[in-house]
Amino acid sequence: MHVEVTPLPGIGTRQDFLTKTGRRIGVITHRDGHFELIASKSDDPDACVASIPLSTEEAGALASLLGAPQLVAQLRAEQNELAGVTTKQLPLSPGSPFDGRPMGDTELRSRTGASIVAVVRAGTVHPSPKPDYILGGGDLLVVVGTGPGLKAAADILDKG
Amino acid sequence: MHHTALALIELGAVFFGLGLLGRLAWKIGVSPIPLYLIGGVAFGKGGIIPLTGIEEFTGIAAEIGVVLLLLLLGLEYSANELVTGLKRSWVAGVVDLVLNATPGVAAALILGWGPIGALAMGGVTYISSSGIVAKVLGDLGRLGNRETPVVLSILVFEDLAMAVYLPVLTALLAGVSFWGGLSTVGIALFAVSVVLIIAIKFGRYVSTLVDSPDPEVFLLRVLGLALLVAGLASQLQVSAAVGAFLLGIAISGSTAENATKLLEPLRDLFAAVFFVVFGLNTDPRDVPPVLGVAVALVIVTTATKMLTGWFAAGQQGIARLGRLRTGAALVARGEFSIVIAGLAVASGAVDSQLAPLATAYVLLMAVFGPVAARVVEPLARKAVALRTRTA
């Protein structure tokens, strides 16, 4: 994937790439830290059909929507050799009993055999979080385990 | 009425009036600059209600306005951006300079204003308003367009050209003889180069000099330093504005961002005063005689900016619609044309008709520029549709 980085003097930087379908898609990072999501018009690749201003949090949310599936897919592909083990992303809903508590409190591994291999928060991946890692509502937990183990893990994360 | 009381009432009325005009401007989607100019014309000599007794304040405030305009312009760029921008766009920049300064120079020569008047008018028609252009591109959601970097790099080139042009102009306006003028210009250009090198190599030290976590201290330092540098620059015949611009370039990184945030409201206030003062010094009765020339210049220099954009975007392999958008985005002239005209008029070395001509020209261009940027694409699409229908 070739991402083009173009400086916009006095404004910020534009980073975009060409999709297979011939559309440019990318992000303008403004100096003051806010982002703009851009997508080119289908009939005029030089122009933009939309440029949507995003705050840092919004950009993070969008990135995790797009980023977590990719991570999960990658892990899945790596575990194809291991029969019976899969990877799933489990959302930690705001208001979950573990919202704001360290990861160790979930005791997921001892209770279900499944383990949290990464936490995706605001578009950034935190690999192999330690037991003292404080979970937050809206985090996506990337969990590896057997089918039943993952089911149990999802229940625990929701209900405690 | 007591003198102070009267001055306060007049100033208050002016600011409040500007506030109303500014609100109106954003409502109808144009830059407030032309409205401020009109406001100034209305209160000046031969206007509706001539104001008296605040000239001393408004004179200094207008000077500060110019300093802040250029300081914030410099703050927008880092030295490295300038260098890469120059490398990438100097051909388009030169084309822009030749195409758009020529109409102004020609008009001044035809009107018999001599070489210095021609130099000033060339500057007036040459420089696009980076403020208006950046705002229009943002408003129209074109920041992500492929032609936008082309537009911005041309603006960078123009701003740098200003840094060279203003000292030359100030030296010549000061009426130094040809040889004396050459040495002044030499000193000025040397100073500009030195500052640019310092900015590129040691910008962070300048930033540390003004930076402070406390906004109050920070504001005083930045403003103090800007006025000091501006004053020294004008003593060296380099022009206060250029001094401020170079200081702005030397300040970089987060310091520059914070300074911009702090100074923006101040700039808006003092720059508004500057436009009003320029309008105040323009007698509305002088405008009709030069209106024909102004309209002719508007037509010609709209065409020349369109050509500039067409050429510059074409160099970067952008398609026809994008090339048209590039040209149209550059059409707006504004604050810097008035800065140049203000310098020229204040020196008294140019024909007195230059002020009304520049006022009329900028009024038309500041209003027409954003409109052109907005309508160019729909018009072009219509034209294409018509052509395919008739074919």
Coordinates of C-alpha atoms in Angstrom, one line a residue:
Chain A
M1 CA 0.0 0.0 0.0
H2 CA 1.6 3.3 -1.1
V3 CA 0.5 6.2 1.1
E4 CA 1.4 9.5 -0.3
V5 CA 2.3 12.3 2.1
T6 CA 1.8 15.8 0.9
P7 CA 2.7 18.8 3.0
L8 CA 0.1 21.6 2.9
P9 CA 2.1 24.7 3.9
G10 CA 0.3 26.7 6.6
I11 CA -2.4 24.0 7.1
G12 CA -0.9 20.6 7.8
T13 CA -0.3 17.4 5.9
R14 CA -2.4 15.3 3.6
Q15 CA -1.9 11.6 3.6
D16 CA -3.8 9.5 1.1
F17 CA -3.7 6.4 -1.1
L18 CA -5.3 5.2 -4.2
T19 CA -7.8 2.3 -3.7
K20 CA -8.2 -0.5 -6.2
T21 CA -11.4 1.1 -7.4
G22 CA -9.5 4.2 -8.4
R23 CA -10.6 6.5 -5.6
R24 CA -8.2 8.5 -3.4
I25 CA -9.0 8.2 0.3
G26 CA -7.1 9.7 3.1
V27 CA -6.7 12.1 6.0
I28 CA -5.7 15.7 6.4
T29 CA -3.9 16.3 9.7
H30 CA -4.3 19.9 10.7
R31 CA -1.8 21.8 12.7
D32 CA -4.1 22.1 15.6
G33 CA -4.4 18.3 15.7
H34 CA -7.9 17.8 14.3
F35 CA -8.3 15.6 11.3
E36 CA -10.3 15.6 8.1
L37 CA -11.4 12.5 6.4
I38 CA -11.2 12.9 2.6
A39 CA -12.5 10.8 -0.3
S40 CA -12.1 11.7 -4.0
K41 CA -15.0 12.1 -6.4
S42 CA -15.6 9.2 -8.8
D43 CA -15.7 11.4 -11.9
D44 CA -12.9 13.8 -10.9
P45 CA -10.0 12.2 -8.9
D46 CA -8.5 15.6 -8.3
A47 CA -11.5 16.8 -6.2
C48 CA -13.1 15.6 -3.0
V49 CA -16.6 14.3 -2.7
A50 CA -16.4 14.9 1.1
S51 CA -14.0 16.2 3.7
I52 CA -15.3 15.4 7.1
P53 CA -13.8 17.2 10.1
L54 CA -13.0 14.7 12.9
S55 CA -11.8 15.4 16.5
T56 CA -9.0 13.3 17.8
E57 CA -11.5 11.0 19.6
E58 CA -13.7 10.6 16.6
A59 CA -10.6 9.8 14.4
G60 CA -9.6 7.3 17.0
A61 CA -13.0 5.7 17.0
L62 CA -13.0 5.4 13.2
A63 CA -9.5 4.0 13.2
S64 CA -10.4 1.3 15.7
L65 CA -13.5 0.4 13.7
L66 CA -11.2 -0.1 10.7
G67 CA -8.0 -1.2 12.5
A68 CA -9.2 -3.9 14.8
P69 CA -10.7 -6.2 12.2
Q70 CA -7.4 -6.1 10.3
L71 CA -5.5 -7.1 13.5
V72 CA -8.0 -9.9 14.2
A73 CA -7.8 -11.2 10.6
Q74 CA -4.0 -11.2 10.8
L75 CA -4.0 -13.2 14.0
R76 CA -6.5 -15.6 12.6
A77 CA -4.4 -16.2 9.6
E78 CA -1.4 -17.0 11.8
Q79 CA -3.4 -19.5 13.9
N80 CA -4.7 -21.4 11.0
E81 CA -2.2 -24.1 11.9
L82 CA -3.7 -24.6 15.4
A83 CA -6.9 -26.5 15.3
G84 CA -9.6 -25.3 17.6
V85 CA -8.0 -22.0 18.5
T86 CA -9.6 -18.8 17.1
T87 CA -9.2 -15.1 17.6
K88 CA -12.1 -12.7 18.3
Q89 CA -12.4 -9.1 19.1
L90 CA -14.7 -8.6 22.1
P91 CA -15.9 -5.1 22.9
L92 CA -15.8 -3.9 26.5
S93 CA -19.0 -1.9 26.6
P94 CA -19.0 1.3 28.7
G95 CA -20.6 0.4 32.0
S96 CA -19.1 -3.1 32.0
P97 CA -18.0 -4.1 35.5
F98 CA -14.4 -4.0 34.3
D99 CA -14.6 -0.5 32.9
G100 CA -11.8 1.4 34.7
R101 CA -10.4 -1.7 36.4
P102 CA -7.1 -3.4 35.8
M103 CA -7.2 -6.3 33.3
G104 CA -6.0 -8.8 36.0
D105 CA -9.4 -8.4 37.8
T106 CA -11.1 -10.2 34.9
E107 CA -9.2 -13.4 35.7
L108 CA -10.1 -14.4 32.1
R109 CA -7.3 -16.8 31.6
S110 CA -7.9 -18.9 34.7
R111 CA -11.6 -18.9 34.3
T112 CA -12.0 -19.5 30.6
G113 CA -8.6 -20.4 29.2
A114 CA -8.8 -17.6 26.7
S115 CA -6.2 -14.8 26.8
I116 CA -6.2 -11.2 25.9
V117 CA -3.4 -10.7 23.4
A118 CA -4.1 -7.0 22.6
V119 CA -6.3 -4.1 23.4
V120 CA -7.3 -1.7 20.7
R121 CA -8.0 1.7 22.1
A122 CA -8.7 4.9 20.0
G123 CA -7.1 3.4 17.0
T124 CA -3.9 2.3 18.7
V125 CA -3.1 -1.3 19.4
H126 CA -1.6 -2.1 22.8
P127 CA -0.1 -5.5 22.4
S128 CA 0.2 -8.1 25.3
P129 CA -1.3 -5.9 28.0
K130 CA 0.0 -6.7 31.5
P131 CA -2.5 -7.6 34.3
D132 CA -2.2 -4.0 35.7
Y133 CA -3.4 -2.5 32.4
I134 CA -6.5 -0.4 33.2
L135 CA -9.4 -1.3 30.9
G136 CA -11.8 1.3 29.7
G137 CA -15.3 1.4 28.1
G138 CA -15.1 1.2 24.4
D139 CA -11.9 -0.8 24.3
L140 CA -11.8 -3.7 21.9
L141 CA -10.1 -6.7 23.4
V142 CA -8.5 -9.1 21.0
V143 CA -8.9 -12.5 22.6
V144 CA -7.4 -15.9 21.6
G145 CA -9.0 -19.1 22.7
T146 CA -11.2 -22.1 21.9
G147 CA -14.8 -21.5 20.8
P148 CA -16.5 -22.2 24.2
G149 CA -13.7 -20.3 26.0
L150 CA -14.3 -17.2 23.9
K151 CA -18.1 -17.4 24.5
A152 CA -17.5 -17.6 28.3
A153 CA -15.0 -14.7 28.0
A154 CA -17.6 -12.5 26.3
D155 CA -20.1 -13.3 29.1
I156 CA -17.6 -12.4 31.8
L157 CA -16.6 -9.2 30.2
D158 CA -20.3 -8.1 29.9
K159 CA -21.5 -9.3 33.3
G160 CA -18.5 -9.8 35.5
Chain B
M1 CA -17.2 67.2 25.1
H2 CA -14.0 66.1 26.8
H3 CA -11.3 65.0 24.3
T4 CA -10.8 61.5 25.8
A5 CA -14.5 60.9 26.1
L6 CA -15.0 61.9 22.4
A7 CA -12.1 59.7 21.3
L8 CA -13.5 56.7 23.2
I9 CA -17.0 57.2 21.8
E10 CA -15.6 57.5 18.3
L11 CA -13.4 54.4 18.7
G12 CA -16.2 52.4 20.2
A13 CA -18.5 53.3 17.4
V14 CA -15.9 52.4 14.8
F15 CA -15.2 49.0 16.5
F16 CA -18.8 48.2 17.0
G17 CA -19.6 49.2 13.4
L18 CA -16.8 46.9 12.2
G19 CA -18.3 44.1 14.3
L20 CA -21.6 44.5 12.5
L21 CA -19.9 44.6 9.1
G22 CA -17.8 41.5 9.9
R23 CA -21.0 39.6 10.9
L24 CA -22.6 40.7 7.7
A25 CA -19.6 39.6 5.7
W26 CA -19.5 36.1 7.0
K27 CA -23.3 35.9 6.5
I28 CA -23.0 36.6 2.8
G29 CA -19.9 34.5 2.5
V30 CA -17.3 37.2 1.6
S31 CA -14.2 38.3 3.4
P32 CA -14.8 41.2 5.8
I33 CA -11.8 43.1 4.3
P34 CA -13.8 45.0 1.6
L35 CA -16.4 45.9 4.1
Y36 CA -13.8 47.3 6.5
L37 CA -12.4 49.4 3.6
I38 CA -15.9 50.7 2.8
G39 CA -16.4 51.5 6.5
G40 CA -13.2 53.5 6.5
V41 CA -14.2 55.3 3.3
A42 CA -17.5 56.2 4.9
F43 CA -15.9 57.8 7.9
G44 CA -13.0 59.5 6.2
K45 CA -12.4 62.7 4.3
G46 CA -15.4 63.5 2.1
G47 CA -17.3 60.6 3.7
I48 CA -20.6 60.6 5.5
I49 CA -19.3 61.4 9.0
P50 CA -15.7 62.5 9.1
L51 CA -14.1 61.3 12.4
T52 CA -11.6 63.6 14.2
G53 CA -9.2 63.3 17.1
I54 CA -8.3 59.6 17.0
E55 CA -5.8 59.8 14.2
E56 CA -2.8 59.3 16.6
F57 CA -4.2 56.0 18.0
T58 CA -5.4 54.7 14.7
G59 CA -2.2 55.5 13.0
I60 CA -0.1 53.4 15.4
A61 CA -2.8 50.7 15.6
A62 CA -2.7 50.4 11.8
E63 CA 1.1 50.0 11.9
I64 CA 0.7 47.3 14.5
G65 CA -2.0 45.7 12.3
V66 CA 0.5 45.4 9.5
V67 CA 3.1 44.0 11.8
L68 CA 0.7 41.4 13.2
L69 CA -0.6 40.4 9.7
L70 CA 2.9 39.6 8.5
L71 CA 4.0 38.0 11.8
L72 CA 1.1 35.5 11.7
L73 CA 1.8 34.9 8.1
G74 CA 5.4 34.0 9.0
L75 CA 4.2 31.8 11.9
E76 CA 2.1 29.7 9.5
Y77 CA 5.2 28.5 7.8
S78 CA 8.2 26.7 9.1
A79 CA 11.5 27.5 7.4
N80 CA 11.7 24.0 6.0
E81 CA 8.3 24.3 4.4
L82 CA 9.4 27.4 2.7
V83 CA 12.5 25.7 1.3
T84 CA 10.7 22.6 0.0
G85 CA 7.9 24.8 -1.3
L86 CA 10.4 26.9 -3.2
K87 CA 12.2 23.9 -4.7
R88 CA 8.9 22.4 -5.9
S89 CA 7.2 25.5 -7.2
W90 CA 9.6 28.1 -8.3
V91 CA 8.7 27.8 -12.0
A92 CA 5.0 28.3 -11.3
G93 CA 6.0 31.1 -8.9
V94 CA 8.0 33.0 -11.5
V95 CA 5.1 32.5 -14.1
D96 CA 2.7 33.9 -11.4
L97 CA 5.0 36.9 -10.8
V98 CA 5.4 37.8 -14.4
L99 CA 1.8 37.3 -15.5
N100 CA 0.2 39.1 -12.5
A101 CA 2.7 42.0 -11.8
T102 CA 2.7 43.0 -15.5
P103 CA -0.9 44.4 -15.6
G104 CA -0.3 46.6 -12.6
V105 CA 3.0 47.8 -13.9
A106 CA 1.5 48.5 -17.3
A107 CA -1.5 50.4 -15.8
A108 CA 0.7 52.6 -13.7
L109 CA 3.0 53.4 -16.6
I110 CA 0.0 54.2 -18.9
L111 CA -1.4 56.5 -16.2
G112 CA 2.1 58.2 -16.1
W113 CA 2.9 57.3 -12.4
G114 CA 6.6 56.6 -13.2
P115 CA 8.7 53.6 -12.3
I116 CA 8.1 53.7 -8.5
G117 CA 4.3 53.9 -9.0
A118 CA 4.6 51.0 -11.4
L119 CA 6.6 48.9 -8.9
A120 CA 3.9 49.5 -6.3
M121 CA 1.0 48.8 -8.6
G122 CA 2.8 45.6 -9.8
G123 CA 2.8 44.4 -6.2
V124 CA -0.8 45.3 -5.7
T125 CA -2.0 43.2 -8.6
Y126 CA 0.6 40.4 -8.1
I127 CA -0.1 39.1 -4.6
S128 CA -3.1 36.9 -3.9
S129 CA -4.6 37.1 -0.4
S130 CA -3.4 34.0 1.4
G131 CA -5.9 34.7 4.1
I132 CA -8.9 34.7 1.8
V133 CA -7.6 31.8 -0.3
A134 CA -7.0 29.5 2.6
K135 CA -10.4 30.3 4.1
V136 CA -12.2 29.8 0.8
L137 CA -10.4 26.4 0.2
G138 CA -11.4 25.3 3.7
D139 CA -15.0 26.5 3.3
L140 CA -15.4 24.7 0.0
G141 CA -14.0 21.5 1.4
R142 CA -11.1 21.5 -1.1
L143 CA -8.2 21.0 1.3
G144 CA -8.1 17.4 0.2
N145 CA -8.1 18.2 -3.5
R146 CA -5.0 17.3 -5.5
E147 CA -4.6 20.9 -6.8
T148 CA -4.6 22.4 -3.3
P149 CA -0.9 21.9 -2.6
V150 CA -0.2 23.7 -5.9
V151 CA -2.3 26.7 -4.8
L152 CA -0.6 26.7 -1.4
S153 CA 2.9 26.5 -2.8
I154 CA 2.2 29.4 -5.1
L155 CA 1.0 31.4 -2.0
V156 CA 4.3 30.4 -0.2
F157 CA 6.3 31.7 -3.2
E158 CA 4.4 34.9 -3.2
D159 CA 4.9 35.5 0.5
L160 CA 8.6 34.9 0.1
A161 CA 8.6 37.2 -2.9
M162 CA 7.0 39.8 -0.6
A163 CA 10.0 39.5 1.8
V164 CA 12.3 40.5 -1.0
Y165 CA 9.9 43.0 -2.6
L166 CA 8.9 45.1 0.4
P167 CA 12.5 46.2 1.4
V168 CA 13.2 47.1 -2.2
L169 CA 9.9 49.1 -2.4
T170 CA 10.5 50.8 0.9
A171 CA 14.0 51.8 -0.1
L172 CA 12.8 53.3 -3.4
L173 CA 9.8 55.0 -1.8
A174 CA 12.1 56.6 0.8
G175 CA 13.5 58.5 -2.3
V176 CA 17.0 57.3 -2.0
S177 CA 19.0 57.9 -5.1
F178 CA 19.6 55.1 -7.5
W179 CA 23.1 54.1 -6.2
G180 CA 22.0 54.8 -2.6
G181 CA 18.9 52.8 -3.3
L182 CA 21.0 49.9 -4.6
S183 CA 23.1 49.8 -1.4
T184 CA 20.0 50.0 0.8
V185 CA 18.4 47.2 -1.2
G186 CA 21.6 45.2 -0.9
I187 CA 21.6 45.6 2.9
A188 CA 18.0 44.7 3.0
L189 CA 18.4 41.6 1.0
F190 CA 21.5 40.6 3.0
A191 CA 19.5 41.0 6.2
V192 CA 16.6 38.9 4.8
S193 CA 19.0 36.1 3.8
V194 CA 20.8 36.2 7.2
V195 CA 17.5 36.0 9.0
L196 CA 16.2 33.1 6.8
I197 CA 19.5 31.2 7.5
I198 CA 19.1 31.8 11.2
A199 CA 15.5 30.7 11.0
I200 CA 16.4 27.5 9.3
K201 CA 19.4 26.7 11.5
F202 CA 18.6 28.2 14.8
G203 CA 14.8 28.7 14.8
R204 CA 14.4 26.7 18.0
Y205 CA 16.5 29.2 20.0
V206 CA 14.2 32.0 18.9
S207 CA 11.3 29.9 19.9
T208 CA 12.8 29.3 23.3
L209 CA 13.4 33.0 23.7
V210 CA 9.6 33.8 23.5
D211 CA 8.1 30.6 24.8
S212 CA 6.5 30.6 28.2
P213 CA 3.9 28.3 29.8
D214 CA 2.1 31.4 31.1
P215 CA -0.1 32.9 28.4
E216 CA 0.3 36.4 29.7
V217 CA 4.1 36.4 29.7
F218 CA 4.1 34.6 26.4
L219 CA 1.8 37.2 24.8
L220 CA 3.9 40.1 26.1
R221 CA 7.1 38.5 24.9
V222 CA 5.9 37.6 21.4
L223 CA 4.3 41.0 20.9
G224 CA 7.2 42.8 22.4
L225 CA 9.8 41.0 20.3
A226 CA 7.7 41.4 17.1
L227 CA 7.4 45.2 17.6
L228 CA 11.1 45.4 18.5
V229 CA 12.1 43.5 15.4
A230 CA 9.7 45.5 13.2
G231 CA 11.0 48.8 14.5
L232 CA 14.6 47.8 14.0
A233 CA 13.8 46.5 10.5
S234 CA 12.1 49.8 9.6
Q235 CA 15.1 51.7 10.9
L236 CA 17.3 49.6 8.6
Q237 CA 14.9 50.5 5.7
V238 CA 13.9 46.8 5.5
S239 CA 10.3 47.7 6.3
A240 CA 8.6 46.8 9.6
A241 CA 6.4 44.2 7.9
V242 CA 9.2 42.2 6.6
G243 CA 11.0 42.2 10.0
A244 CA 7.8 40.7 11.5
F245 CA 7.4 38.2 8.7
L246 CA 10.9 36.9 9.2
L247 CA 10.5 36.7 13.0
G248 CA 7.4 34.7 12.3
I249 CA 9.3 32.2 10.2
A250 CA 12.0 31.9 12.8
I251 CA 9.5 30.9 15.5
S252 CA 8.5 27.4 14.8
G253 CA 6.8 24.3 16.2
S254 CA 4.5 24.3 19.1
T255 CA 5.6 27.8 20.1
A256 CA 4.4 29.1 16.7
E257 CA 1.0 27.3 17.1
N258 CA 0.5 28.8 20.6
A259 CA 1.6 32.2 19.4
T260 CA -0.9 32.1 16.5
K261 CA -3.7 31.2 18.9
L262 CA -2.9 34.0 21.2
L263 CA -2.3 36.6 18.6
E264 CA -5.2 35.9 16.2
P265 CA -7.7 38.0 18.0
L266 CA -5.2 40.9 18.3
R267 CA -4.4 40.6 14.7
D268 CA -8.0 40.7 13.7
L269 CA -8.5 43.8 15.8
F270 CA -5.5 45.8 14.6
A271 CA -5.7 44.6 11.0
A272 CA -9.3 45.8 10.9
V273 CA -8.1 49.2 12.1
F274 CA -5.5 49.1 9.4
F275 CA -8.1 48.6 6.7
V276 CA -10.3 51.3 8.1
V277 CA -7.4 53.7 8.3
F278 CA -6.6 53.0 4.7
G279 CA -10.2 53.6 3.8
L280 CA -10.2 56.8 5.9
N281 CA -7.4 58.1 3.8
T282 CA -9.3 57.4 0.6
D283 CA -11.6 60.1 -0.5
P284 CA -14.7 58.5 -2.0
R285 CA -14.8 61.4 -4.5
D286 CA -11.4 60.1 -6.0
V287 CA -12.8 56.7 -6.8
P288 CA -15.0 57.3 -9.8
P289 CA -12.2 58.7 -12.0
V290 CA -10.1 55.5 -11.5
L291 CA -13.0 53.1 -11.5
G292 CA -12.6 52.3 -15.2
V293 CA -8.9 51.4 -14.7
A294 CA -9.8 49.3 -11.6
V295 CA -12.4 47.3 -13.5
A296 CA -10.0 46.8 -16.4
L297 CA -7.4 45.5 -14.0
V298 CA -9.9 43.2 -12.4
I299 CA -10.8 41.6 -15.7
V300 CA -7.1 41.3 -16.8
T301 CA -5.7 40.1 -13.5
T302 CA -8.5 37.5 -13.1
A303 CA -7.5 36.1 -16.4
T304 CA -3.8 36.1 -15.5
K305 CA -4.4 34.3 -12.3
M306 CA -6.5 31.7 -14.1
L307 CA -3.7 31.3 -16.6
T308 CA -1.2 30.9 -13.7
G309 CA -3.3 28.2 -12.1
W310 CA -3.9 26.5 -15.4
F311 CA -0.1 26.3 -15.9
A312 CA 0.9 25.4 -12.4
A313 CA -1.6 22.7 -12.0
G314 CA -0.9 21.3 -15.5
Q315 CA 2.8 20.9 -14.4
Q316 CA 1.7 18.6 -11.6
G317 CA -0.4 16.5 -14.1
I318 CA -3.8 17.7 -12.8
A319 CA -6.8 17.4 -15.1
R320 CA -8.7 20.3 -16.7
L321 CA -11.3 20.9 -13.9
G322 CA -8.6 20.9 -11.3
R323 CA -6.5 23.4 -13.4
L324 CA -9.5 25.7 -13.6
R325 CA -10.1 25.4 -9.8
T326 CA -6.4 26.3 -9.1
G327 CA -6.6 29.5 -11.1
A328 CA -9.9 30.5 -9.6
A329 CA -8.7 29.9 -6.1
L330 CA -5.9 32.3 -6.6
V331 CA -8.0 35.2 -7.9
A332 CA -8.7 36.9 -4.6
R333 CA -6.5 39.8 -3.7
G334 CA -6.8 41.4 -0.3
E335 CA -4.8 42.4 2.8
F336 CA -1.3 42.4 1.2
S337 CA -2.3 44.5 -1.8
I338 CA -3.6 47.1 0.7
V339 CA -0.4 46.8 2.8
I340 CA 1.7 47.6 -0.4
A341 CA -0.6 50.5 -1.4
G342 CA -0.5 51.8 2.2
L343 CA 3.3 51.9 2.2
A344 CA 3.3 53.6 -1.1
V345 CA 0.7 56.2 -0.2
A346 CA 2.2 56.9 3.2
S347 CA 5.6 57.8 1.7
G348 CA 4.0 60.4 -0.6
A349 CA 6.3 59.2 -3.4
V350 CA 3.6 58.0 -5.7
D351 CA 0.6 59.6 -7.5
S352 CA -2.3 60.4 -5.1
Q353 CA -4.6 58.4 -7.3
L354 CA -2.9 55.1 -6.3
A355 CA -4.8 54.8 -3.0
P356 CA -8.3 55.1 -4.6
L357 CA -7.3 52.8 -7.4
A358 CA -5.9 50.2 -5.0
T359 CA -9.0 50.5 -2.8
A360 CA -11.4 50.0 -5.7
Y361 CA -9.3 47.2 -7.1
V362 CA -9.1 45.3 -3.8
L363 CA -12.7 45.9 -3.0
L364 CA -13.7 44.3 -6.3
M365 CA -11.1 41.5 -6.1
A366 CA -11.8 40.5 -2.5
V367 CA -15.5 40.1 -3.3
F368 CA -15.1 38.6 -6.7
G369 CA -12.2 36.2 -5.8
P370 CA -14.2 33.9 -3.4
V371 CA -17.2 34.0 -5.9
A372 CA -14.9 33.0 -8.8
A373 CA -13.5 30.1 -6.7
R374 CA -17.0 28.9 -5.9
V375 CA -18.6 29.1 -9.4
V376 CA -15.7 28.0 -11.6
E377 CA -16.5 24.3 -11.3
P378 CA -20.3 24.4 -11.9
L379 CA -19.7 26.8 -14.9
A380 CA -17.0 24.5 -16.3
R381 CA -19.3 21.5 -15.9
K382 CA -22.1 23.3 -17.6
A383 CA -19.9 24.3 -20.5
V384 CA -18.7 20.7 -21.0
A385 CA -22.3 19.5 -20.9
L386 CA -23.3 22.1 -23.5
R387 CA -20.4 21.2 -25.7
T388 CA -21.3 17.5 -25.7
R389 CA -25.0 18.4 -26.4
T390 CA -24.1 20.5 -29.4
A391 CA -21.5 18.1 -30.7

